[in-house]
Tab-separated table of C-alpha atoms in Angstrom:
chain	number	residue	atom	x	y	z
A	1	LEU	CA	-44.546	20.377	-27.566
A	2	ASP	CA	-46.150	20.214	-24.108
A	3	ILE	CA	-49.240	18.636	-25.653
A	4	MET	CA	-47.120	15.873	-27.223
A	5	ALA	CA	-45.441	14.924	-23.905
A	6	THR	CA	-45.818	11.249	-23.058
A	7	PRO	CA	-47.808	10.189	-19.982
A	8	ALA	CA	-44.717	8.403	-18.571
A	9	ALA	CA	-42.950	11.748	-18.267
A	10	THR	CA	-45.675	13.304	-16.130
A	11	THR	CA	-47.170	10.438	-14.141
A	12	GLY	CA	-45.869	8.018	-11.526
A	13	ILE	CA	-44.795	4.422	-12.020
A	14	GLY	CA	-47.251	1.648	-12.837
A	15	LYS	CA	-48.339	-1.369	-10.827
A	16	ALA	CA	-45.383	-3.455	-11.968
A	17	GLY	CA	-42.946	-0.769	-10.822
A	18	ILE	CA	-44.729	-0.403	-7.486
A	19	ALA	CA	-44.523	-4.162	-6.960
A	20	PHE	CA	-40.809	-4.251	-7.863
A	21	PHE	CA	-39.665	-1.331	-5.719
A	22	GLY	CA	-42.040	-2.295	-2.910
A	23	GLY	CA	-40.561	-5.798	-2.920
A	24	LEU	CA	-37.074	-4.341	-2.601
A	25	CYS	CA	-38.149	-2.272	0.391
A	26	VAL	CA	-39.822	-5.217	2.089
A	27	GLY	CA	-36.860	-7.500	1.329
A	28	THR	CA	-34.233	-5.148	2.759
A	29	PHE	CA	-36.434	-4.526	5.812
A	30	GLY	CA	-36.661	-8.283	6.336
A	31	LEU	CA	-32.871	-8.594	6.104
A	32	GLY	CA	-32.577	-5.870	8.731
A	33	CYS	CA	-34.899	-7.814	11.038
A	34	TRP	CA	-32.885	-10.984	10.417
A	35	GLN	CA	-29.596	-9.281	11.324
A	36	THR	CA	-31.238	-7.783	14.411
A	37	GLN	CA	-32.206	-11.272	15.534
A	38	ARG	CA	-28.669	-12.482	14.784
A	39	TYR	CA	-27.348	-9.637	16.930
A	40	PHE	CA	-29.372	-10.662	19.976
A	41	ASP	CA	-28.515	-14.330	19.404
A	42	LYS	CA	-24.815	-13.440	19.254
A	43	VAL	CA	-25.098	-11.393	22.450
A	44	GLU	CA	-26.533	-14.440	24.224
A	45	LEU	CA	-23.922	-16.814	22.775
A	46	THR	CA	-21.079	-14.441	23.652
A	47	SER	CA	-22.295	-14.113	27.231
A	48	GLU	CA	-22.572	-17.901	27.600
A	49	ARG	CA	-19.097	-18.428	26.114
A	50	GLU	CA	-17.535	-15.824	28.401
A	51	ARG	CA	-19.271	-17.343	31.423
A	52	LYS	CA	-17.831	-20.780	30.708
A	53	LEU	CA	-14.328	-19.486	30.005
A	54	LYS	CA	-14.233	-17.565	33.300
A	55	GLN	CA	-14.892	-20.698	35.326
A	56	PRO	CA	-11.877	-22.334	37.066
A	57	PRO	CA	-10.196	-25.061	34.977
A	58	VAL	CA	-11.198	-28.650	35.683
A	59	LYS	CA	-9.315	-31.880	35.082
A	60	LEU	CA	-10.208	-33.441	31.749
A	61	GLU	CA	-11.963	-36.762	32.215
A	62	ASN	CA	-9.929	-39.919	31.632
A	63	TYR	CA	-9.935	-41.321	28.098
A	64	ALA	CA	-11.665	-38.203	26.754
A	65	VAL	CA	-12.500	-38.432	23.061
A	66	CYS	CA	-13.867	-36.082	20.443
A	67	SER	CA	-17.556	-35.372	19.972
A	68	LYS	CA	-19.392	-37.798	17.724
A	69	ASP	CA	-20.481	-34.963	15.411
A	70	GLU	CA	-16.811	-34.331	14.546
A	71	LEU	CA	-16.560	-37.677	12.754
A	72	PRO	CA	-17.141	-37.911	8.987
A	73	GLN	CA	-20.743	-38.521	8.000
A	74	ASN	CA	-19.893	-41.942	6.594
A	75	SER	CA	-18.246	-43.173	9.809
A	76	ASP	CA	-21.284	-44.537	11.655
A	77	ASP	CA	-19.761	-48.005	11.444
A	78	VAL	CA	-16.361	-46.992	12.859
A	79	THR	CA	-15.163	-49.720	15.216
A	80	THR	CA	-11.400	-49.087	15.319
A	81	GLY	CA	-9.726	-47.800	18.449
A	82	TYR	CA	-10.292	-48.803	22.038
A	83	TYR	CA	-12.699	-46.050	23.081
A	84	PRO	CA	-14.735	-44.767	20.097
A	85	PRO	CA	-16.869	-41.689	20.767
A	86	THR	CA	-20.527	-42.188	21.597
A	87	GLU	CA	-23.320	-39.896	22.650
A	88	THR	CA	-22.931	-40.977	26.289
A	89	THR	CA	-19.166	-40.351	26.453
A	90	THR	CA	-19.335	-36.807	25.135
A	91	SER	CA	-22.799	-35.460	25.988
A	92	LYS	CA	-21.808	-34.194	29.452
A	93	ARG	CA	-18.778	-32.194	28.281
A	94	ASP	CA	-19.196	-28.468	27.758
A	95	THR	CA	-17.561	-26.794	24.790
A	96	ASN	CA	-15.442	-23.738	25.524
A	97	ARG	CA	-14.569	-25.119	28.958
A	98	THR	CA	-11.089	-24.656	30.438
A	99	VAL	CA	-9.428	-27.960	31.354
A	100	LEU	CA	-6.156	-29.287	32.770
A	101	VAL	CA	-4.312	-32.163	31.062
A	102	THR	CA	-1.118	-33.818	32.321
A	103	GLY	CA	1.168	-35.937	30.168
A	104	ALA	CA	4.103	-35.939	27.765
A	105	PHE	CA	4.222	-34.460	24.261
A	106	ARG	CA	5.148	-36.547	21.202
A	107	HIS	CA	6.878	-33.774	19.282
A	108	LEU	CA	8.026	-36.127	16.520
A	109	ASN	CA	4.370	-36.522	15.497
A	110	GLU	CA	3.440	-32.842	15.441
A	111	ALA	CA	1.592	-31.419	12.423
A	112	TYR	CA	0.938	-27.887	11.187
A	113	VAL	CA	-2.303	-26.213	10.123
A	114	GLY	CA	-2.162	-23.147	7.908
A	115	PRO	CA	-1.109	-20.756	6.615
A	116	ARG	CA	-3.228	-18.632	8.939
A	117	GLY	CA	-2.942	-15.450	10.920
A	118	PRO	CA	-2.144	-15.542	14.632
A	119	PRO	CA	-4.943	-16.472	17.043
A	120	PRO	CA	-6.926	-13.505	18.374
A	121	GLY	CA	-5.022	-11.678	21.089
A	122	ALA	CA	-1.901	-13.881	20.870
A	123	LEU	CA	0.402	-11.107	19.635
A	124	ALA	CA	-1.682	-8.004	20.310
A	125	SER	CA	-5.156	-7.011	21.426
A	126	SER	CA	-5.740	-4.859	18.332
A	127	GLY	CA	-4.076	-3.808	15.112
A	128	ILE	CA	-2.418	-5.770	12.317
A	129	ASN	CA	-0.964	-8.398	14.678
A	130	SER	CA	-4.194	-9.041	16.563
A	131	GLY	CA	-5.439	-11.861	14.310
A	132	ARG	CA	-8.860	-10.196	14.117
A	133	SER	CA	-8.677	-8.653	10.631
A	134	SER	CA	-10.514	-11.156	8.477
A	135	GLY	CA	-10.745	-14.622	9.880
A	136	GLY	CA	-7.049	-15.428	9.876
A	137	MET	CA	-6.235	-14.813	6.198
A	138	SER	CA	-5.415	-11.170	6.713
A	139	SER	CA	-2.736	-8.635	5.822
A	140	GLY	CA	-1.043	-9.427	9.127
A	141	PRO	CA	1.691	-12.034	9.687
A	142	GLN	CA	0.983	-15.540	8.434
A	143	GLY	CA	2.033	-18.802	10.003
A	144	TYR	CA	0.937	-22.225	11.220
A	145	PHE	CA	-0.752	-23.730	14.246
A	146	VAL	CA	1.309	-26.492	15.870
A	147	ILE	CA	-0.796	-29.571	16.681
A	148	THR	CA	0.988	-32.080	18.919
A	149	PRO	CA	-0.298	-35.338	20.464
A	150	LEU	CA	0.024	-35.586	24.240
A	151	GLU	CA	0.135	-38.989	25.942
A	152	ARG	CA	-1.707	-38.580	29.218
A	153	LEU	CA	-0.159	-39.589	32.510
A	154	ASP	CA	-0.632	-43.251	33.514
A	155	GLY	CA	-1.846	-44.104	30.019
A	156	LYS	CA	-5.255	-42.455	30.413
A	157	GLY	CA	-5.679	-41.626	26.756
A	158	THR	CA	-4.258	-39.321	24.087
A	159	VAL	CA	-5.086	-35.668	23.509
A	160	LEU	CA	-4.302	-33.436	20.527
A	161	VAL	CA	-3.031	-30.069	21.734
A	162	ASN	CA	-3.060	-26.921	19.613
A	163	ARG	CA	0.122	-25.530	21.162
A	164	GLY	CA	-0.146	-22.149	19.429
A	165	TRP	CA	1.045	-20.283	16.362
A	166	VAL	CA	4.477	-19.954	14.783
A	167	PRO	CA	5.459	-17.674	11.841
A	168	ARG	CA	5.538	-19.179	8.373
A	169	HIS	CA	9.321	-18.989	8.007
A	170	TYR	CA	9.782	-21.050	11.183
A	171	VAL	CA	8.158	-23.995	9.416
A	172	GLN	CA	9.418	-23.445	5.872
A	173	SER	CA	13.125	-22.929	6.630
A	174	SER	CA	15.976	-24.306	8.716
A	175	ALA	CA	14.506	-22.413	11.675
A	176	ASN	CA	12.140	-25.337	12.174
A	177	GLY	CA	12.606	-26.622	15.683
A	178	THR	CA	13.690	-23.364	17.291
A	179	TRP	CA	10.432	-22.834	19.185
A	180	ASP	CA	9.658	-24.199	22.620
A	181	ARG	CA	9.167	-27.980	22.802
A	182	PRO	CA	8.957	-29.035	26.451
A	183	ASN	CA	10.073	-32.554	27.331
A	184	GLY	CA	8.974	-34.769	30.197
A	185	ILE	CA	5.724	-34.542	32.118
A	186	VAL	CA	3.867	-31.244	31.623
A	187	THR	CA	0.469	-29.885	32.622
A	188	VAL	CA	-1.398	-28.071	29.873
A	189	THR	CA	-4.147	-25.541	30.521
A	190	GLY	CA	-6.436	-25.136	27.563
A	191	VAL	CA	-9.939	-25.007	26.158
A	192	THR	CA	-11.760	-27.944	24.587
A	193	THR	CA	-12.189	-27.240	20.883
A	194	LYS	CA	-13.870	-28.913	17.938
A	195	THR	CA	-12.210	-29.643	14.616
A	196	ASP	CA	-13.524	-28.151	11.363
A	197	GLN	CA	-16.291	-29.621	9.253
A	198	PRO	CA	-15.478	-30.151	5.550
A	199	LYS	CA	-16.863	-27.628	3.083
A	200	TYR	CA	-18.322	-28.307	-0.354
A	201	PHE	CA	-14.840	-27.817	-1.798
A	202	SER	CA	-11.944	-28.731	0.477
A	203	PRO	CA	-8.401	-28.528	-0.972
A	204	ALA	CA	-5.919	-31.362	-0.539
A	205	HIS	CA	-3.427	-31.321	2.298
A	206	GLY	CA	0.361	-31.401	1.931
A	207	PHE	CA	1.013	-34.930	3.176
A	208	ASP	CA	3.690	-35.454	0.541
A	209	LYS	CA	5.876	-32.820	2.179
A	210	ASP	CA	7.955	-32.691	5.331
A	211	PRO	CA	6.908	-31.230	7.725
A	212	ARG	CA	3.306	-32.416	7.512
A	213	LYS	CA	0.980	-29.496	6.710
A	214	LEU	CA	-2.799	-29.338	6.775
A	215	LEU	CA	-4.864	-26.538	5.288
A	216	TRP	CA	-7.667	-26.891	7.845
A	217	LEU	CA	-8.516	-28.871	10.980
A	218	ASP	CA	-9.660	-31.978	9.126
A	219	ARG	CA	-10.096	-34.679	11.795
A	220	PRO	CA	-9.275	-37.804	9.730
A	221	ALA	CA	-6.245	-36.062	8.186
A	222	LEU	CA	-5.179	-34.686	11.559
A	223	GLU	CA	-5.284	-38.127	13.155
A	224	PHE	CA	-3.316	-39.569	10.236
A	225	ALA	CA	-0.659	-36.836	10.407
A	226	THR	CA	-0.191	-37.150	14.177
A	227	GLY	CA	-0.246	-40.933	14.406
A	228	THR	CA	-3.472	-41.026	16.422
A	229	GLU	CA	-5.739	-42.857	13.974
A	230	GLY	CA	-8.540	-44.746	15.687
A	231	LEU	CA	-8.026	-42.998	19.032
A	232	PHE	CA	-10.450	-40.130	18.294
A	233	PRO	CA	-8.435	-37.731	20.513
A	234	ILE	CA	-10.128	-34.602	21.788
A	235	LEU	CA	-8.584	-31.310	20.635
A	236	VAL	CA	-7.487	-28.854	23.328
A	237	THR	CA	-6.325	-25.309	22.498
A	238	GLU	CA	-3.529	-24.396	24.896
A	239	THR	CA	-3.826	-20.911	26.397
A	240	LYS	CA	-1.281	-18.518	27.853
A	241	SER	CA	-1.274	-17.696	31.529
A	242	LEU	CA	-3.224	-14.686	32.744
A	243	ASP	CA	-0.066	-12.830	33.779
A	244	GLU	CA	1.380	-12.883	30.253
A	245	SER	CA	0.977	-9.487	28.553
A	246	ASP	CA	0.312	-8.789	24.894
A	247	ASN	CA	3.423	-8.473	22.785
A	248	THR	CA	3.230	-6.564	19.505
A	249	ASP	CA	6.815	-7.385	18.494
A	250	ILE	CA	6.751	-10.569	16.437
A	251	ASP	CA	10.571	-10.796	16.634
A	252	THR	CA	10.678	-11.118	20.432
A	253	VAL	CA	7.496	-12.980	21.353
A	254	SER	CA	7.886	-16.550	22.627
A	255	PHE	CA	6.642	-19.169	20.173
A	256	PRO	CA	4.319	-20.950	19.799
A	257	ALA	CA	2.203	-17.862	20.485
A	258	LYS	CA	-0.902	-18.796	22.449
A	259	PRO	CA	-4.205	-16.946	22.852
A	260	SER	CA	-5.526	-15.917	26.230
A	261	VAL	CA	-8.344	-18.041	27.596
A	262	THR	CA	-10.931	-15.303	26.940
A	263	ASP	CA	-9.985	-15.141	23.236
A	264	VAL	CA	-10.372	-18.845	22.426
A	265	GLY	CA	-13.401	-19.541	20.284
A	266	GLU	CA	-13.932	-15.868	19.530
A	267	PHE	CA	-16.666	-15.491	16.903
A	268	ALA	CA	-15.501	-14.518	13.433
A	269	ILE	CA	-18.567	-12.287	13.079
A	270	THR	CA	-19.065	-10.205	16.209
A	271	LYS	CA	-22.292	-8.761	17.554
A	272	GLU	CA	-21.083	-5.300	16.474
A	273	THR	CA	-20.847	-6.547	12.890
A	274	HIS	CA	-24.445	-7.806	12.996
A	275	ALA	CA	-25.539	-4.416	14.362
A	276	GLY	CA	-23.794	-2.688	11.465
A	277	TYR	CA	-25.446	-5.000	8.936
A	278	ALA	CA	-28.871	-4.360	10.479
A	279	PHE	CA	-28.341	-0.587	10.364
A	280	THR	CA	-27.326	-0.823	6.701
A	281	TRP	CA	-30.332	-2.914	5.658
A	282	PHE	CA	-32.811	-0.739	7.563
A	283	GLY	CA	-31.208	2.346	6.034
A	284	LEU	CA	-31.538	0.938	2.517
A	285	SER	CA	-35.148	-0.024	3.223
A	286	GLY	CA	-35.974	3.485	4.469
A	287	ALA	CA	-34.271	5.137	1.513
A	288	GLY	CA	-36.105	2.805	-0.849
A	289	MET	CA	-39.475	3.705	0.699
A	290	VAL	CA	-38.790	7.410	0.220
A	291	MET	CA	-37.720	6.943	-3.403
A	292	THR	CA	-40.665	4.655	-4.160
A	293	ARG	CA	-43.105	7.175	-2.702
A	294	LYS	CA	-41.630	9.928	-4.861
A	295	LEU	CA	-41.934	7.748	-7.956
A	296	ILE	CA	-45.552	6.914	-7.152
A	297	THR	CA	-46.557	10.528	-6.544
A	298	ARG	CA	-44.549	12.000	-9.437
A	299	GLY	CA	-46.705	14.189	-11.626
A	300	ARG	CA	-49.640	14.346	-9.203
A	301	GLY	CA	-51.390	17.514	-8.057
């Protein structure tokens, strides 16, 4: 019986097998290197973001408009509005910069974006209410961001303000209107933010319903819903004051719930996540090298 044993049972793998398993090892090692580079890039981006957010707030320039790259790709010939965005009007503005804006809210034109989880750190620094579980659509509480146009003092333009997050039932029931809506002249402290870019498949918004609901920060739809078409208003995410503490009780927190200034623009994929991915890929590559070596040397001496 030993004499009739096949060579495959006593010898290592052939050239095709070596090429296949070797390719897997090289590929996973390359993915580990890629995630390592992403880690260091994210460290640099996080440091730059934190540096900007720690700077004292500055007054937003008069007639501030959105960045030109926020406009739809087919809008190069846009001529509506009295101050359309250009490279020169937006190139000097830093993203993730804290600004001050003074004016009056037009609450009748507010719109809602969601359903989404609370902004990071708005209800809690960690746990189910932290808004950090999985990019907003998490097992935590769901709700909507309140986007309200603000007419600047002395007619110096219009700004869209993300005033914060309210629970879903506040918008979908008779409780609508029970959150804070300041009247008169107010000064908003917030961070300049960009709207979302459309994906390959973007679902339709709920314009046929009242109140007006958007599924994502779609600039043309947002301007239509808030009555700011052709004004290209910049989006500012309002932040809570530094002396406000985290509140883990969703029944007692003041709404709209706002993030702290250091949590605005927080990356969905953190540097720790990239480090974990890199460790996984390098581990798989190392394990694959060991297994491949055993397969190659099987049946030898």
